[in-house]
């Protein structure tokens, strides 16, 4: 059993029910997801953060995906592309960030800012075998909301990492990770986003060492 071998502890839960999309969905995060969630918890605790609800489910969704796409605006995009680099390099995950300036600005210029993320993502033909990870402090930016909606409608799992009061994008999330700060403290929110992403990277190191990733 993977979890006791990696963490020397027993597992207590098998299935984690969350606020899903659609309403009937239940996420079974499995041993790998539980291990990754515990690794994130341990990592964040070292920086004084409490465990964010949904981390095990989010990790399970990301680690099971065939492809992962990350996205965001400004500092959140910087976190998204950093996360993509870490997860690909450390864990061999097939992951990319929506960070090509020519593509993003082409859609933004021709179709409006709201399509600057959803447009490039639409070219990737995401399915229920993939995963979209959105970082957004407000959760209300038109382009991230449209991207989350488009992926959810296509059946693609959506992980939204946002502020404690993050908004509309969370309505389309399979799993929502909330920072312990409101959007008024954006710098602290982005610090948390990066630490959460590094926690998953730390988990990937353990999984690779065990031949599980």
Short mmCIF file of C-alpha atoms in Angstrom, two decimals:
data_model
loop_
_atom_site.label_atom_id
_atom_site.label_comp_id
_atom_site.label_asym_id
_atom_site.label_seq_id
_atom_site.Cartn_x
_atom_site.Cartn_y
_atom_site.Cartn_z
CA UNK A 1 0.00 0.00 0.00
CA UNK A 2 1.56 3.26 -1.18
CA UNK A 3 0.46 5.60 1.58
CA UNK A 4 1.80 3.69 4.61
CA UNK A 5 5.05 2.96 2.76
CA UNK A 6 5.66 6.61 2.00
CA UNK A 7 4.35 8.18 5.18
CA UNK A 8 4.40 5.32 7.70
CA UNK A 9 0.79 5.98 8.50
CA UNK A 10 -2.52 4.33 7.76
CA UNK A 11 -5.18 5.83 5.51
CA UNK A 12 -8.53 6.68 7.07
CA UNK A 13 -10.53 7.80 4.06
CA UNK A 14 -11.17 6.36 0.63
CA UNK A 15 -13.58 8.70 -1.10
CA UNK A 16 -13.78 12.46 -0.59
CA UNK A 17 -17.04 14.13 -1.53
CA UNK A 18 -16.67 17.82 -2.43
CA UNK A 19 -18.79 20.54 -3.97
CA UNK A 20 -18.63 19.08 -7.46
CA UNK A 21 -19.37 20.00 -11.07
CA UNK A 22 -21.74 18.56 -12.07
CA UNK A 23 -23.66 18.10 -8.83
CA UNK A 24 -23.47 14.31 -8.73
CA UNK A 25 -19.70 14.06 -9.04
CA UNK A 26 -17.57 12.47 -6.30
CA UNK A 27 -13.78 12.51 -6.36
CA UNK A 28 -11.91 9.38 -5.27
CA UNK A 29 -8.43 10.78 -4.79
CA UNK A 30 -6.80 7.38 -4.18
CA UNK A 31 -3.59 6.63 -2.29
CA UNK A 32 -1.52 8.87 -4.56
CA UNK A 33 -3.85 11.83 -4.02
CA UNK A 34 -3.93 11.24 -0.28
CA UNK A 35 -0.15 11.07 -0.09
CA UNK A 36 0.20 14.25 -2.16
CA UNK A 37 -2.38 16.03 0.01
CA UNK A 38 -0.53 15.07 3.17
CA UNK A 39 2.76 16.23 1.64
CA UNK A 40 1.16 19.59 0.80
CA UNK A 41 -0.19 19.83 4.35
CA UNK A 42 3.23 19.13 5.85
CA UNK A 43 4.93 21.60 3.52
CA UNK A 44 2.48 24.41 4.28
CA UNK A 45 2.65 23.77 8.00
CA UNK A 46 6.36 24.56 7.85
CA UNK A 47 5.41 28.07 6.75
CA UNK A 48 2.69 28.52 9.34
CA UNK A 49 -0.28 27.81 7.07
CA UNK A 50 -3.14 25.53 7.99
CA UNK A 51 -4.25 22.75 5.67
CA UNK A 52 -6.46 24.04 2.83
CA UNK A 53 -9.62 22.01 2.29
CA UNK A 54 -9.60 20.16 -1.03
CA UNK A 55 -5.85 19.63 -1.42
CA UNK A 56 -6.05 15.85 -1.52
CA UNK A 57 -8.83 15.94 -4.08
CA UNK A 58 -7.01 18.54 -6.18
CA UNK A 59 -3.80 16.52 -6.10
CA UNK A 60 -5.70 13.39 -7.10
CA UNK A 61 -7.32 15.16 -10.05
CA UNK A 62 -4.02 16.65 -11.24
CA UNK A 63 -2.00 13.45 -10.86
CA UNK A 64 -4.59 11.33 -12.68
CA UNK A 65 -4.90 13.70 -15.65
CA UNK A 66 -3.57 12.83 -19.07
CA UNK A 67 -2.64 16.51 -19.62
CA UNK A 68 -2.63 19.48 -17.27
CA UNK A 69 -3.00 23.11 -18.33
CA UNK A 70 -2.29 25.98 -15.91
CA UNK A 71 -3.43 29.58 -16.32
CA UNK A 72 -3.82 32.94 -14.59
CA UNK A 73 -3.23 36.68 -14.91
CA UNK A 74 -0.24 38.74 -13.80
CA UNK A 75 1.39 37.34 -10.67
CA UNK A 76 -1.01 34.40 -10.76
CA UNK A 77 0.22 33.54 -14.25
CA UNK A 78 3.78 33.70 -12.95
CA UNK A 79 2.78 31.10 -10.35
CA UNK A 80 0.97 29.04 -13.00
CA UNK A 81 4.00 28.82 -15.26
CA UNK A 82 6.33 28.15 -12.33
CA UNK A 83 4.05 25.33 -11.20
CA UNK A 84 3.96 23.89 -14.72
CA UNK A 85 7.75 23.89 -14.90
CA UNK A 86 8.12 22.23 -11.48
CA UNK A 87 5.48 19.57 -12.03
CA UNK A 88 6.85 18.67 -15.48
CA UNK A 89 10.52 18.62 -14.47
CA UNK A 90 10.10 16.88 -11.11
CA UNK A 91 7.17 14.59 -11.80
CA UNK A 92 7.18 14.15 -15.55
CA UNK A 93 3.61 15.43 -15.76
CA UNK A 94 2.44 16.49 -19.23
CA UNK A 95 1.70 20.10 -18.26
CA UNK A 96 1.86 23.49 -19.93
CA UNK A 97 0.96 27.05 -18.98
CA UNK A 98 -1.09 29.42 -21.11
CA UNK A 99 1.77 31.93 -21.29
CA UNK A 100 2.58 32.45 -24.97
CA UNK A 101 2.35 36.26 -25.30
CA UNK A 102 1.69 36.17 -29.05
CA UNK A 103 -1.19 33.72 -28.66
CA UNK A 104 -2.71 35.37 -25.57
CA UNK A 105 -2.55 38.87 -27.06
CA UNK A 106 -3.85 37.66 -30.44
CA UNK A 107 -7.02 36.37 -28.84
CA UNK A 108 -7.23 39.36 -26.51
CA UNK A 109 -6.80 41.84 -29.34
CA UNK A 110 -9.09 40.15 -31.87
CA UNK A 111 -11.82 38.71 -29.64
CA UNK A 112 -11.51 40.70 -26.41
CA UNK A 113 -9.78 40.20 -23.08
CA UNK A 114 -12.36 37.63 -22.00
CA UNK A 115 -11.08 35.18 -24.63
CA UNK A 116 -7.36 35.62 -23.90
CA UNK A 117 -7.20 32.35 -21.90
CA UNK A 118 -10.24 30.44 -23.13
CA UNK A 119 -9.18 30.98 -26.76
CA UNK A 120 -5.79 29.28 -26.50
CA UNK A 121 -7.23 26.55 -24.26
CA UNK A 122 -9.96 25.79 -26.82
CA UNK A 123 -7.21 24.69 -29.22
CA UNK A 124 -6.14 21.97 -26.82
CA UNK A 125 -9.46 20.08 -27.00
CA UNK A 126 -9.54 19.32 -23.28
CA UNK A 127 -11.61 16.33 -22.19
CA UNK A 128 -12.57 14.59 -18.95
CA UNK A 129 -9.12 12.95 -19.05
CA UNK A 130 -7.35 16.31 -18.68
CA UNK A 131 -7.24 19.01 -16.00
CA UNK A 132 -7.26 22.81 -15.99
CA UNK A 133 -5.62 24.53 -13.00
CA UNK A 134 -6.49 28.22 -12.64
CA UNK A 135 -4.75 30.60 -10.25
CA UNK A 136 -6.70 33.78 -9.59
CA UNK A 137 -6.74 36.02 -6.53
CA UNK A 138 -10.11 37.54 -7.27
CA UNK A 139 -11.58 34.60 -9.14
CA UNK A 140 -13.67 37.15 -11.02
CA UNK A 141 -11.48 38.14 -13.97
CA UNK A 142 -13.54 37.66 -17.10
CA UNK A 143 -10.91 35.60 -18.89
CA UNK A 144 -10.40 33.08 -16.06
CA UNK A 145 -14.16 32.72 -15.51
CA UNK A 146 -14.70 32.01 -19.21
CA UNK A 147 -11.83 29.52 -19.26
CA UNK A 148 -13.19 27.69 -16.21
CA UNK A 149 -16.69 27.61 -17.67
CA UNK A 150 -15.51 26.34 -21.05
CA UNK A 151 -13.45 23.53 -19.51
CA UNK A 152 -16.26 22.50 -17.15
CA UNK A 153 -18.81 22.39 -19.96
CA UNK A 154 -16.46 20.06 -21.85
CA UNK A 155 -16.29 17.79 -18.82
CA UNK A 156 -12.70 18.68 -18.01
CA UNK A 157 -11.91 18.78 -14.26
CA UNK A 158 -11.09 22.31 -13.09
CA UNK A 159 -8.96 23.15 -10.04
CA UNK A 160 -9.29 26.79 -8.99
CA UNK A 161 -6.72 28.21 -6.55
CA UNK A 162 -8.02 31.53 -5.28
CA UNK A 163 -8.45 33.90 -2.33
CA UNK A 164 -10.66 33.21 0.65
CA UNK A 165 -13.31 35.37 -1.02
CA UNK A 166 -12.48 34.34 -4.59
CA UNK A 167 -15.47 34.64 -6.85
CA UNK A 168 -17.14 33.36 -10.00
CA UNK A 169 -14.48 30.98 -11.32
CA UNK A 170 -15.02 28.80 -8.25
CA UNK A 171 -18.59 28.17 -9.42
CA UNK A 172 -17.14 26.02 -12.21
CA UNK A 173 -14.49 24.27 -10.12
CA UNK A 174 -14.32 20.55 -9.54
CA UNK A 175 -12.11 21.44 -6.57
CA UNK A 176 -11.48 24.91 -5.14
CA UNK A 177 -8.39 25.67 -3.02
CA UNK A 178 -8.77 28.87 -1.00
CA UNK A 179 -5.90 30.87 0.46
CA UNK A 180 -6.34 32.01 4.10
CA UNK A 181 -6.39 35.63 2.90
CA UNK A 182 -8.94 37.78 1.12
CA UNK A 183 -8.24 39.36 -2.25
CA UNK A 184 -7.43 42.63 -0.46
CA UNK A 185 -4.15 40.94 0.54
CA UNK A 186 -3.16 39.85 -2.95
CA UNK A 187 0.57 39.51 -2.29
CA UNK A 188 -0.08 37.07 0.56
CA UNK A 189 -2.55 35.17 -1.63
CA UNK A 190 0.08 34.75 -4.33
CA UNK A 191 2.65 33.67 -1.74
CA UNK A 192 0.19 30.96 -0.68
CA UNK A 193 -0.45 29.95 -4.31
CA UNK A 194 3.27 29.37 -4.81
CA UNK A 195 3.68 27.45 -1.57
CA UNK A 196 0.71 25.22 -2.40
CA UNK A 197 2.21 24.49 -5.82
CA UNK A 198 5.60 23.77 -4.28
CA UNK A 199 3.91 21.41 -1.82
CA UNK A 200 2.62 19.36 -4.74
CA UNK A 201 6.09 19.45 -6.28
CA UNK A 202 7.49 18.09 -3.02
CA UNK A 203 4.91 15.30 -3.16
CA UNK A 204 6.00 14.49 -6.72
CA UNK A 205 9.57 14.04 -5.51
CA UNK A 206 8.40 11.33 -3.12
CA UNK A 207 6.24 9.66 -5.74
CA UNK A 208 9.09 9.60 -8.27
CA UNK A 209 11.41 8.10 -5.66
CA UNK A 210 8.87 5.31 -5.12
CA UNK A 211 8.40 4.73 -8.85
CA UNK A 212 4.78 5.90 -8.65
CA UNK A 213 5.11 8.85 -11.01
#
